[in-house]
Each structure stands twice: as structure tokens, then as C-alpha cells.
Coordinates of N, CA and C in Angstrom, one line a residue:
Chain O
G1 N -47.6 27.8 27.4 CA -46.7 26.6 27.7 C -45.6 26.9 28.6
E2 N -44.9 26.0 29.2 CA -43.7 26.2 29.9 C -42.6 26.8 29.3
N3 N -41.9 27.7 30.3 CA -40.7 28.1 29.6 C -39.7 28.3 30.8
V4 N -38.6 27.7 30.5 CA -37.5 27.5 31.4 C -36.2 28.4 30.9
E5 N -35.9 29.1 32.0 CA -34.4 29.7 31.5 C -33.4 29.5 32.4
Q6 N -32.2 29.1 31.8 CA -31.1 28.6 32.8 C -30.0 29.7 32.7
H7 N -29.4 30.0 33.9 CA -28.1 30.7 33.8 C -27.1 30.1 35.1
P8 N -25.9 30.4 34.9 CA -25.1 30.8 33.5 C -25.1 29.9 32.4
S9 N -24.9 30.4 31.2 CA -24.4 29.4 30.3 C -23.3 28.5 30.1
T10 N -22.1 29.2 30.8 CA -20.9 28.8 31.1 C -20.6 29.1 32.5
L11 N -19.8 28.2 33.3 CA -19.4 28.3 34.6 C -18.0 27.7 34.5
S12 N -16.7 28.3 34.8 CA -15.8 27.8 35.2 C -15.3 28.1 36.8
V13 N -14.7 26.9 37.4 CA -14.6 27.1 38.7 C -13.2 26.1 39.2
Q14 N -12.6 26.2 40.1 CA -11.3 25.8 40.5 C -12.0 24.6 41.2
E15 N -11.2 23.3 41.2 CA -11.4 22.3 42.1 C -11.6 22.5 43.6
G16 N -12.6 22.0 44.1 CA -12.7 22.2 45.8 C -13.8 23.5 45.8
D17 N -13.9 24.4 44.6 CA -15.1 25.6 44.9 C -16.5 24.8 44.8
S18 N -17.3 25.8 45.0 CA -18.9 25.3 44.8 C -19.4 26.0 43.4
A19 N -20.2 25.2 43.2 CA -20.8 25.7 41.7 C -22.3 25.9 42.0
V20 N -22.9 27.2 41.7 CA -24.3 27.1 41.6 C -25.1 27.4 40.1
I21 N -25.9 26.8 39.8 CA -26.6 27.2 38.6 C -28.1 27.3 38.8
K22 N -28.7 28.4 38.1 CA -30.2 28.8 38.5 C -31.0 28.5 37.1
C23 N -32.3 28.4 37.7 CA -33.4 28.3 36.7 C -34.6 28.8 37.2
T24 N -35.3 29.4 36.4 CA -36.5 30.1 36.3 C -37.6 29.4 35.5
Y25 N -39.1 29.2 35.9 CA -39.9 28.6 35.3 C -41.2 29.5 35.2
S26 N -41.8 29.4 34.2 CA -43.2 30.3 34.0 C -44.4 29.8 34.5
D27 N -44.6 28.6 34.5 CA -45.8 28.0 35.0 C -46.1 27.6 36.1
S28 N -46.8 28.2 36.8 CA -47.0 27.8 38.3 C -47.8 26.5 38.7
A29 N -48.3 26.0 37.7 CA -48.6 24.4 37.8 C -47.5 23.4 37.6
S30 N -46.4 23.9 37.2 CA -45.3 22.8 37.4 C -44.9 22.3 38.8
N31 N -44.7 21.1 39.0 CA -44.4 20.7 40.2 C -43.3 19.4 40.4
Y32 N -42.6 19.4 39.0 CA -41.5 18.3 39.2 C -40.3 18.9 38.4
F33 N -39.2 18.9 39.3 CA -38.0 19.9 38.7 C -36.7 18.9 38.9
P34 N -36.4 18.2 37.5 CA -35.2 17.4 37.7 C -33.8 18.2 37.1
W35 N -32.7 17.7 37.3 CA -31.7 18.1 36.8 C -30.8 16.9 36.2
Y36 N -30.5 17.3 35.0 CA -29.8 16.3 34.3 C -28.2 16.7 34.2
K37 N -27.4 15.6 34.2 CA -26.0 15.9 33.7 C -25.6 15.0 32.3
Q38 N -24.7 16.0 31.4 CA -24.6 15.2 30.1 C -23.0 15.2 30.0
E39 N -22.3 14.4 30.1 CA -20.8 14.4 29.8 C -20.4 14.4 28.6
L40 N -19.4 14.8 28.1 CA -19.2 14.8 26.6 C -19.3 13.6 25.9
G41 N -20.2 13.5 24.9 CA -20.4 12.6 24.1 C -21.4 11.4 24.8
K42 N -21.9 11.8 25.7 CA -22.6 10.7 26.5 C -24.3 11.3 26.4
R43 N -25.1 10.6 26.9 CA -26.4 10.7 27.0 C -26.8 11.5 28.4
P44 N -27.6 12.4 28.5 CA -28.3 12.9 29.6 C -28.6 12.0 30.6
Q45 N -28.2 12.1 32.3 CA -28.5 11.3 33.0 C -29.1 12.2 34.2
L46 N -30.1 11.7 34.9 CA -30.8 12.4 35.9 C -29.9 12.3 37.2
I47 N -29.4 13.6 38.0 CA -28.6 13.5 38.9 C -29.5 13.8 40.1
I48 N -30.3 14.6 40.1 CA -31.2 14.7 41.4 C -32.6 15.6 40.8
D49 N -33.7 15.4 41.6 CA -35.0 16.0 41.3 C -35.5 16.6 42.6
I50 N -36.5 17.2 42.4 CA -37.1 17.8 43.4 C -38.7 18.2 43.1
R51 N -39.5 17.8 44.2 CA -41.2 18.0 43.7 C -41.5 19.3 44.6
S52 N -42.6 19.7 44.1 CA -43.1 21.2 44.8 C -43.5 21.0 46.3
N53 N -43.6 19.9 46.9 CA -43.9 19.6 48.2 C -42.6 19.7 49.2
V54 N -41.5 19.9 48.5 CA -40.4 20.3 49.3 C -39.3 21.4 48.7
G55 N -38.7 21.9 49.8 CA -38.0 23.2 49.5 C -36.6 22.8 49.2
E56 N -36.0 21.7 49.6 CA -34.7 21.4 49.4 C -34.3 20.1 49.4
K57 N -33.7 19.6 48.6 CA -33.1 18.1 48.8 C -31.6 17.9 48.4
K58 N -30.8 17.0 49.1 CA -29.5 16.7 49.2 C -29.0 15.3 48.8
D59 N -28.0 15.3 47.9 CA -27.5 13.9 47.8 C -25.9 14.1 47.6
Q60 N -25.4 13.8 48.9 CA -23.9 14.0 48.8 C -23.4 15.2 48.9
R61 N -22.7 15.7 47.5 CA -22.4 17.0 47.2 C -23.2 17.6 46.3
I62 N -24.2 17.1 46.1 CA -25.2 17.9 45.3 C -26.6 18.4 46.2
A63 N -27.2 19.4 45.8 CA -28.4 19.7 46.5 C -29.2 20.6 45.5
V64 N -30.4 20.6 45.7 CA -31.3 21.5 44.7 C -32.2 22.0 45.7
T65 N -32.4 23.6 45.4 CA -33.2 24.3 46.3 C -34.7 24.7 45.3
L66 N -35.7 25.1 45.9 CA -36.8 25.3 45.1 C -37.6 26.4 45.9
N67 N -37.8 27.5 45.0 CA -38.6 28.6 45.7 C -39.8 28.8 44.8
K68 N -40.9 28.0 45.2 CA -42.2 28.2 44.5 C -42.8 29.8 44.2
T69 N -42.8 30.5 45.2 CA -43.3 31.8 45.2 C -42.5 32.5 44.0
A70 N -41.3 32.4 44.1 CA -40.5 33.1 43.1 C -40.3 32.4 41.7
K71 N -40.8 31.2 41.6 CA -40.6 30.3 40.5 C -39.2 30.2 39.7
H72 N -38.3 29.8 41.0 CA -36.9 29.5 40.6 C -36.6 28.4 41.5
F73 N -35.4 27.5 41.0 CA -34.9 26.4 41.6 C -33.4 26.5 40.9
S74 N -32.7 26.0 42.0 CA -31.1 26.0 42.2 C -30.5 24.6 42.0
L75 N -29.4 24.5 41.6 CA -28.6 23.4 41.7 C -27.4 23.8 42.5
H76 N -26.8 23.1 43.5 CA -25.4 23.4 44.0 C -24.7 22.5 44.2
I77 N -23.5 22.5 43.9 CA -22.6 21.3 43.8 C -21.5 22.0 44.5
T78 N -21.0 21.2 45.9 CA -20.0 21.6 46.9 C -18.6 20.6 46.3
E79 N -17.5 21.3 46.9 CA -16.3 20.5 46.7 C -15.9 20.0 45.3
T80 N -16.3 20.9 44.2 CA -16.3 20.3 42.8 C -15.0 19.6 42.4
Q81 N -15.2 18.6 41.7 CA -14.1 17.8 41.3 C -14.1 17.9 39.7
P82 N -12.8 17.4 38.9 CA -12.8 17.6 37.6 C -13.9 16.6 36.7
E83 N -14.2 15.5 37.5 CA -15.5 14.9 37.0 C -16.7 15.3 37.0
D84 N -17.1 16.5 37.6 CA -18.1 17.3 37.6 C -18.3 18.0 36.3
S85 N -17.2 18.1 35.7 CA -17.2 18.9 34.3 C -18.1 18.2 33.2
A86 N -19.1 18.9 32.8 CA -20.1 18.5 32.1 C -21.0 19.6 31.7
V87 N -22.2 19.3 30.8 CA -23.3 20.1 30.7 C -24.4 19.8 31.7
Y88 N -25.0 20.6 32.2 CA -26.0 20.3 33.2 C -27.3 21.0 32.7
F89 N -28.6 20.5 32.8 CA -29.9 21.0 32.5 C -30.8 20.9 33.3
C90 N -31.5 21.9 33.6 CA -32.6 21.7 34.4 C -33.9 21.4 33.6
A91 N -34.8 21.3 34.4 CA -36.1 20.9 33.5 C -37.4 21.4 34.4
A92 N -38.4 21.3 33.6 CA -39.7 21.4 34.7 C -41.1 20.8 34.0
S93 N -41.9 20.5 34.9 CA -42.9 19.7 34.2 C -44.2 19.7 35.3
M94 N -45.4 19.5 34.9 CA -46.6 19.0 35.7 C -46.4 17.4 35.7
A95 N -45.8 16.9 36.9 CA -45.6 15.5 36.7 C -46.6 14.6 36.2
G96 N -46.4 13.9 35.2 CA -47.4 12.9 34.7 C -48.2 13.6 33.7
Y97 N -48.4 14.6 33.7 CA -49.4 15.5 33.0 C -49.1 16.2 31.7
S98 N -47.7 16.5 31.6 CA -47.0 17.3 30.9 C -45.6 17.0 30.6
T99 N -45.3 17.2 29.4 CA -43.7 16.9 29.1 C -42.9 17.8 29.8
L100 N -41.6 17.3 30.0 CA -40.1 18.3 30.5 C -40.0 19.4 29.5
T101 N -39.9 20.5 29.9 CA -39.3 21.8 29.2 C -38.0 21.7 30.0
F102 N -37.2 22.0 29.0 CA -35.6 22.0 29.4 C -35.0 23.4 29.3
G103 N -34.1 23.7 30.3 CA -33.4 24.8 29.9 C -32.5 24.7 29.0
K104 N -31.6 25.6 28.6 CA -30.6 25.5 27.4 C -29.1 24.9 28.0
G105 N -29.0 24.7 29.3 CA -27.9 24.0 29.6 C -26.7 25.0 30.3
T106 N -25.9 24.4 31.2 CA -24.9 25.2 31.4 C -23.6 24.2 31.6
M107 N -22.5 24.7 30.8 CA -21.5 24.1 30.6 C -20.6 24.2 32.0
L108 N -20.3 23.4 32.8 CA -19.6 23.7 34.0 C -18.0 23.1 33.8
L109 N -17.0 23.9 34.1 CA -15.7 23.4 33.7 C -15.0 23.5 35.0
V110 N -14.4 22.2 35.5 CA -13.8 22.3 36.9 C -12.4 22.1 36.6
S111 N -11.2 23.1 36.9 CA -9.9 23.1 36.7 C -9.3 22.5 37.9
P112 N -8.2 21.5 37.7 CA -7.6 21.0 38.8 C -6.9 22.0 39.3
Chain Z
D1 N -29.7 -6.2 31.1 CA -30.1 -4.6 31.8 C -30.9 -4.3 31.1
A2 N -32.1 -3.5 31.6 CA -33.1 -2.9 31.1 C -32.5 -1.4 30.3
D3 N -32.8 -1.2 29.3 CA -32.2 0.1 28.8 C -32.9 0.6 27.6
V4 N -32.3 1.8 26.9 CA -33.0 2.4 25.8 C -31.9 2.3 24.8
T5 N -32.2 1.9 23.6 CA -31.2 1.8 22.6 C -31.7 2.6 21.3
Q6 N -30.7 3.0 20.5 CA -31.2 3.6 19.3 C -30.1 3.3 18.1
T7 N -30.8 3.4 16.9 CA -30.1 2.8 15.7 C -30.6 3.5 14.5
P8 N -29.6 4.2 13.6 CA -27.9 3.8 13.7 C -27.7 5.1 15.0
R9 N -26.4 4.8 15.2 CA -25.5 5.8 16.0 C -25.2 7.0 15.3
N10 N -24.7 6.7 14.2 CA -24.2 7.8 13.5 C -25.0 7.8 11.9
R11 N -25.3 8.6 11.3 CA -25.7 8.6 9.9 C -25.3 10.0 9.5
I12 N -24.9 9.7 8.0 CA -24.6 10.5 7.2 C -25.6 10.6 5.9
T13 N -26.4 11.7 5.5 CA -27.2 11.2 4.4 C -27.2 12.7 3.5
K14 N -28.0 12.6 2.5 CA -28.1 13.9 1.6 C -29.2 14.5 1.4
T15 N -29.3 15.5 1.1 CA -30.5 16.6 1.2 C -31.5 15.8 0.4
G16 N -32.8 15.8 0.9 CA -33.9 15.4 -0.1 C -34.2 13.8 0.4
K17 N -33.3 13.2 1.0 CA -33.4 11.7 1.2 C -34.3 11.4 2.5
R18 N -35.0 10.2 2.4 CA -36.0 10.0 3.5 C -35.2 9.2 4.5
I19 N -35.0 9.5 5.7 CA -34.3 8.6 6.9 C -35.1 8.2 8.0
M20 N -34.8 7.0 8.6 CA -35.7 6.6 9.8 C -34.7 6.4 10.8
L21 N -34.8 6.9 12.1 CA -34.4 6.6 13.2 C -35.2 5.8 14.1
E22 N -34.4 4.8 14.7 CA -35.2 4.0 15.6 C -34.8 3.7 17.0
C23 N -35.8 3.4 17.8 CA -35.4 3.5 19.2 C -36.3 2.3 19.8
S24 N -35.5 1.6 20.6 CA -36.1 0.6 21.4 C -35.9 0.5 22.9
Q25 N -36.9 0.0 23.7 CA -36.4 0.0 25.1 C -36.9 -1.2 25.7
T26 N -36.2 -1.5 26.8 CA -36.7 -2.8 27.5 C -37.2 -2.6 29.0
K27 N -37.5 -1.1 29.1 CA -37.8 -0.7 30.7 C -39.1 -0.9 30.8
G28 N -40.1 -1.3 29.8 CA -41.3 -1.4 30.2 C -42.2 -0.2 30.3
H29 N -41.7 1.0 30.1 CA -42.3 2.2 29.9 C -43.2 2.4 29.0
D30 N -44.4 3.0 29.1 CA -45.3 3.3 28.2 C -45.1 4.6 27.5
R31 N -44.5 5.5 28.2 CA -44.1 6.9 27.6 C -42.8 7.0 26.9
M32 N -42.8 7.5 25.6 CA -41.4 7.5 24.8 C -41.2 9.0 24.0
Y33 N -40.2 9.5 24.1 CA -40.0 10.9 23.4 C -38.9 10.8 22.3
W34 N -38.9 11.8 21.7 CA -37.9 12.1 20.6 C -37.5 13.6 20.7
Y35 N -36.3 13.7 21.0 CA -35.6 15.0 21.3 C -34.5 15.5 20.2
R36 N -34.3 16.6 19.8 CA -33.4 17.3 19.1 C -32.3 18.0 20.0
Q37 N -31.0 17.8 19.8 CA -30.0 18.5 20.6 C -28.9 19.4 19.5
D38 N -29.2 20.6 19.8 CA -28.1 21.6 19.0 C -27.2 22.4 19.9
P39 N -26.1 22.6 19.7 CA -25.2 23.5 20.4 C -26.0 24.6 21.0
G40 N -25.9 24.8 22.5 CA -26.4 25.8 23.0 C -28.3 26.1 22.8
L41 N -28.6 25.1 22.5 CA -30.3 25.1 22.6 C -30.8 24.2 23.5
G42 N -30.0 23.4 24.2 CA -30.8 22.4 24.9 C -31.4 21.3 24.3
L43 N -32.4 20.6 24.8 CA -33.0 19.4 24.2 C -34.3 20.1 24.0
Q44 N -34.9 20.0 22.7 CA -36.0 20.4 22.3 C -37.1 19.0 21.8
L45 N -37.9 19.1 22.1 CA -39.0 17.9 21.9 C -39.6 17.9 20.8
I46 N -39.5 16.8 19.8 CA -39.9 16.9 18.6 C -41.5 16.0 18.6
Y47 N -41.2 14.8 19.2 CA -42.6 14.2 19.3 C -42.9 13.4 20.6
Y48 N -43.7 13.1 20.9 CA -43.9 12.1 22.2 C -45.2 11.5 22.1
S49 N -45.1 10.4 22.8 CA -46.1 9.4 22.8 C -46.3 8.6 24.3
F50 N -47.7 8.9 24.8 CA -48.0 8.6 26.1 C -48.2 7.1 26.4
D51 N -48.8 6.6 25.2 CA -49.0 5.1 25.0 C -49.1 4.8 23.8
V52 N -49.4 3.4 23.1 CA -49.1 3.1 21.8 C -49.8 3.7 21.0
K53 N -51.5 4.2 21.3 CA -52.2 4.6 20.5 C -52.3 6.3 20.5
D54 N -51.2 6.8 21.2 CA -51.3 8.0 21.3 C -49.9 8.7 20.8
I55 N -50.0 9.8 19.9 CA -49.1 10.4 19.3 C -49.4 12.1 19.4
N56 N -48.1 12.7 19.7 CA -48.4 14.2 20.0 C -47.1 15.0 19.4
K57 N -47.4 16.1 18.8 CA -46.4 17.1 18.3 C -45.7 17.8 19.5
G58 N -44.4 17.8 19.5 CA -43.7 18.8 20.4 C -43.5 20.1 19.8
E59 N -42.6 20.7 20.3 CA -42.2 22.2 20.2 C -41.7 22.3 18.6
I60 N -40.9 21.2 17.8 CA -40.3 21.5 16.8 C -40.8 20.3 15.9
S61 N -41.8 20.1 15.8 CA -42.3 18.9 14.8 C -42.1 19.1 13.4
D62 N -42.1 20.2 12.9 CA -42.3 20.3 11.4 C -41.2 19.5 10.8
G63 N -41.5 19.0 9.6 CA -40.3 18.0 8.9 C -40.1 16.9 9.4
Y64 N -40.6 16.5 10.6 CA -40.6 15.2 11.1 C -41.9 14.4 11.1
S65 N -41.9 12.9 11.3 CA -43.1 12.3 11.6 C -42.7 10.9 12.5
V66 N -43.4 10.5 13.1 CA -43.1 9.3 14.1 C -44.2 8.2 13.9
S67 N -43.7 7.0 14.4 CA -44.5 5.9 14.4 C -44.1 5.2 15.9
R68 N -45.2 4.7 16.4 CA -45.2 3.8 17.7 C -45.6 2.7 17.5
Q69 N -44.6 1.5 17.0 CA -45.0 0.2 16.4 C -45.5 -0.5 17.5
A70 N -45.1 -0.5 18.8 CA -45.2 -1.3 20.0 C -44.8 -0.4 21.3
Q71 N -45.4 -1.2 22.4 CA -44.8 -0.2 23.7 C -43.4 0.0 23.6
A72 N -42.6 -1.0 22.9 CA -41.2 -0.7 23.3 C -40.6 0.0 22.0
K73 N -41.3 0.2 21.0 CA -40.6 0.8 19.9 C -41.3 2.1 19.2
F74 N -40.4 3.2 19.2 CA -40.8 4.4 18.8 C -39.9 5.0 17.7
S75 N -40.2 5.2 16.3 CA -39.4 5.5 15.4 C -39.7 7.2 14.7
L76 N -38.5 7.6 14.4 CA -38.7 8.9 13.7 C -38.0 9.1 12.4
S77 N -39.0 9.7 11.7 CA -38.6 9.8 10.2 C -38.6 11.2 9.8
L78 N -37.4 11.4 8.9 CA -37.3 12.7 8.4 C -37.7 12.5 6.6
E79 N -38.9 13.0 6.5 CA -39.3 12.8 5.2 C -38.4 13.2 4.1
S80 N -37.7 14.2 4.1 CA -37.2 14.9 3.0 C -36.1 15.6 3.8
A81 N -34.9 15.1 4.0 CA -34.0 15.8 5.0 C -33.3 17.0 4.5
I82 N -33.1 17.9 5.0 CA -32.5 19.2 5.0 C -31.4 19.5 5.6
P83 N -30.3 20.1 5.2 CA -29.0 20.3 6.2 C -29.2 21.1 7.6
N84 N -30.4 21.9 7.7 CA -30.5 22.4 9.2 C -31.0 21.4 10.1
Q85 N -31.5 20.0 9.4 CA -31.8 18.8 10.4 C -30.5 18.4 11.1
T86 N -29.4 18.7 10.4 CA -28.2 18.2 11.1 C -28.2 18.5 12.7
A87 N -28.2 17.3 13.4 CA -28.2 17.5 14.8 C -28.0 16.2 15.9
L88 N -28.0 16.2 16.9 CA -28.0 15.0 17.7 C -29.4 14.8 18.1
Y89 N -29.8 13.4 17.9 CA -31.3 13.1 18.3 C -31.2 11.9 19.5
F90 N -32.0 12.4 20.5 CA -32.0 11.4 21.6 C -33.5 10.8 21.6
C91 N -33.7 9.7 22.1 CA -34.8 8.9 22.2 C -35.1 8.9 23.7
A92 N -36.0 9.1 24.6 CA -36.3 8.8 25.8 C -37.4 8.2 26.2
T93 N -37.6 7.6 27.5 CA -38.4 7.0 28.1 C -38.8 7.3 29.4
S94 N -40.2 7.1 30.0 CA -40.5 7.3 31.1 C -41.8 6.3 31.5
D95 N -41.9 6.6 32.9 CA -43.5 6.1 33.3 C -44.1 7.2 33.6
F96 N -45.2 7.1 34.4 CA -46.0 8.1 34.8 C -45.4 9.1 35.6
G97 N -44.9 10.3 35.3 CA -44.5 11.4 36.4 C -43.1 11.1 36.8
G98 N -42.5 10.1 36.2 CA -41.0 9.9 36.8 C -39.9 10.4 35.8
E99 N -38.8 9.6 36.2 CA -37.3 10.2 35.6 C -37.6 9.6 34.2
Q100 N -36.8 10.5 33.0 CA -36.7 10.2 32.0 C -35.4 9.4 31.6
F101 N -35.4 8.4 30.8 CA -34.2 7.7 30.6 C -33.8 7.7 29.2
F102 N -32.8 8.2 28.8 CA -32.5 8.7 27.5 C -31.4 7.5 26.9
G103 N -31.5 7.3 25.7 CA -30.7 6.6 24.7 C -29.5 7.2 24.5
P104 N -28.5 6.2 23.8 CA -27.3 6.9 23.6 C -27.3 7.9 22.5
G105 N -28.2 8.2 21.7 CA -28.1 9.5 20.7 C -28.0 9.0 19.3
T106 N -28.3 9.6 18.4 CA -28.0 9.3 16.8 C -27.4 10.7 16.5
R107 N -26.0 10.7 15.9 CA -25.6 11.8 15.3 C -26.0 11.6 13.9
L108 N -26.7 12.9 13.2 CA -27.2 12.5 12.1 C -26.8 14.0 11.3
T109 N -26.1 13.9 10.1 CA -25.4 14.7 9.4 C -26.1 14.9 7.9
V110 N -26.9 16.1 7.6 CA -27.4 15.8 6.2 C -26.5 16.9 5.4
L111 N -26.1 16.3 4.3 CA -25.2 17.1 3.3 C -26.1 17.7 2.3

């Protein structure tokens, strides 16, 4: 089955800095890679996703890159703000045909 | 608002008791999931259902069972609760190949 590894497990940055979270996956058949944000005491919510037919996707201050050859994908957050503080999860699946396999999460702390 | 709801939101029970967690959705999705979240371990899949007649075990199904009563309802049962089942439980729904929408979670404590 799929295995997703996520690094780092914790990340502390100053407000305005950039943050990068990296994930690797094992199953070359995976083609869907979402990122979820979970604020303290809340449910996980999708913030961005990428499919294997594109290498990069941006939405305002967040972007995701995908390297299919190396089987890794990354979340980039620019100009971080205190409200970006949360746990971020990456995941991988063969869209529609398999379930999501999640990484263990990264706790991002943005200090003012 | 179309949403995913879970009951109860918090539950404290004793070792050996049977407990049921319920999930309902108004999104019209066919696919439903139950996850367990423990600190530092991410979201682990317990059971999933791709339609009303379909039930599948996830990576950590031992000690759990499920029932898909209708397209909108998916229940998780702990037949005989034990302390290491203390965790945060999430239900989620999706359509084919799309975003998963999570419920608010149920915090379960087994004493």
C-alpha cells in the first residue's frame, strides 16, 4: 500500500518568513495530492491540492509543487501570518480508486 | 448549509462498554470514512464505504465495526472499549476522486 512521509514534524518561523513542508510517497500510481490544515480544536480542511498532470499550483500565498520522478511534493507558504499557525497534513491517493494516505502532520508555529 | 455532523461531540466511557459514534452528511456524497487521530500519528483510516452496500477495512480496523444505514449515515462502533481507543475520531465524506470533507470530530475517553 501507499506510504507517505512528512517532514518536518514541527516548524517555527517568524511572521513574514516563508515555510516549506515536504512529503514523499511510495506508490507511483498515486495521482492526487491534497494538503489539509487543522487549526487547534477544529476539523481538517483542504487548502490546496495538485494532480499529477501538473507540476505546480498556486493560490495566493500558498503553493504546492510535485516531482513525480522523485515521488515528492511540497507545500510552500509565503509571507506567513500568525493565523497560519496550525497542523498541516499532506496526503496521497489514486484519485477515485484508493483512499487517502496521510502523512503524520507538521505543526507550524508563526511567531509575531 | 450542506455539512458533515457527528454525535456525540464528547464521550467518556468505561472499559468494556459498547459505544456507537454516529455520522450524518447532507452533501449527497456516496463515500464515507472513519478516521482516528492521535497526537503525532496523523489521521489513520479505520473503515470506509464507497456506497451503501460497500464496507471496507482500513489500516486500523481491529476492535471497531461500522454500519452504513443509508447514503447519509455511517456509524462506528466499539464493541468493548479499551483505554488505548481514547482518541479523536473524525468522519469524512467525498465524491469520486474529490476533496474529503470532515465532520467536527468526537473526542472519546475510555477510562
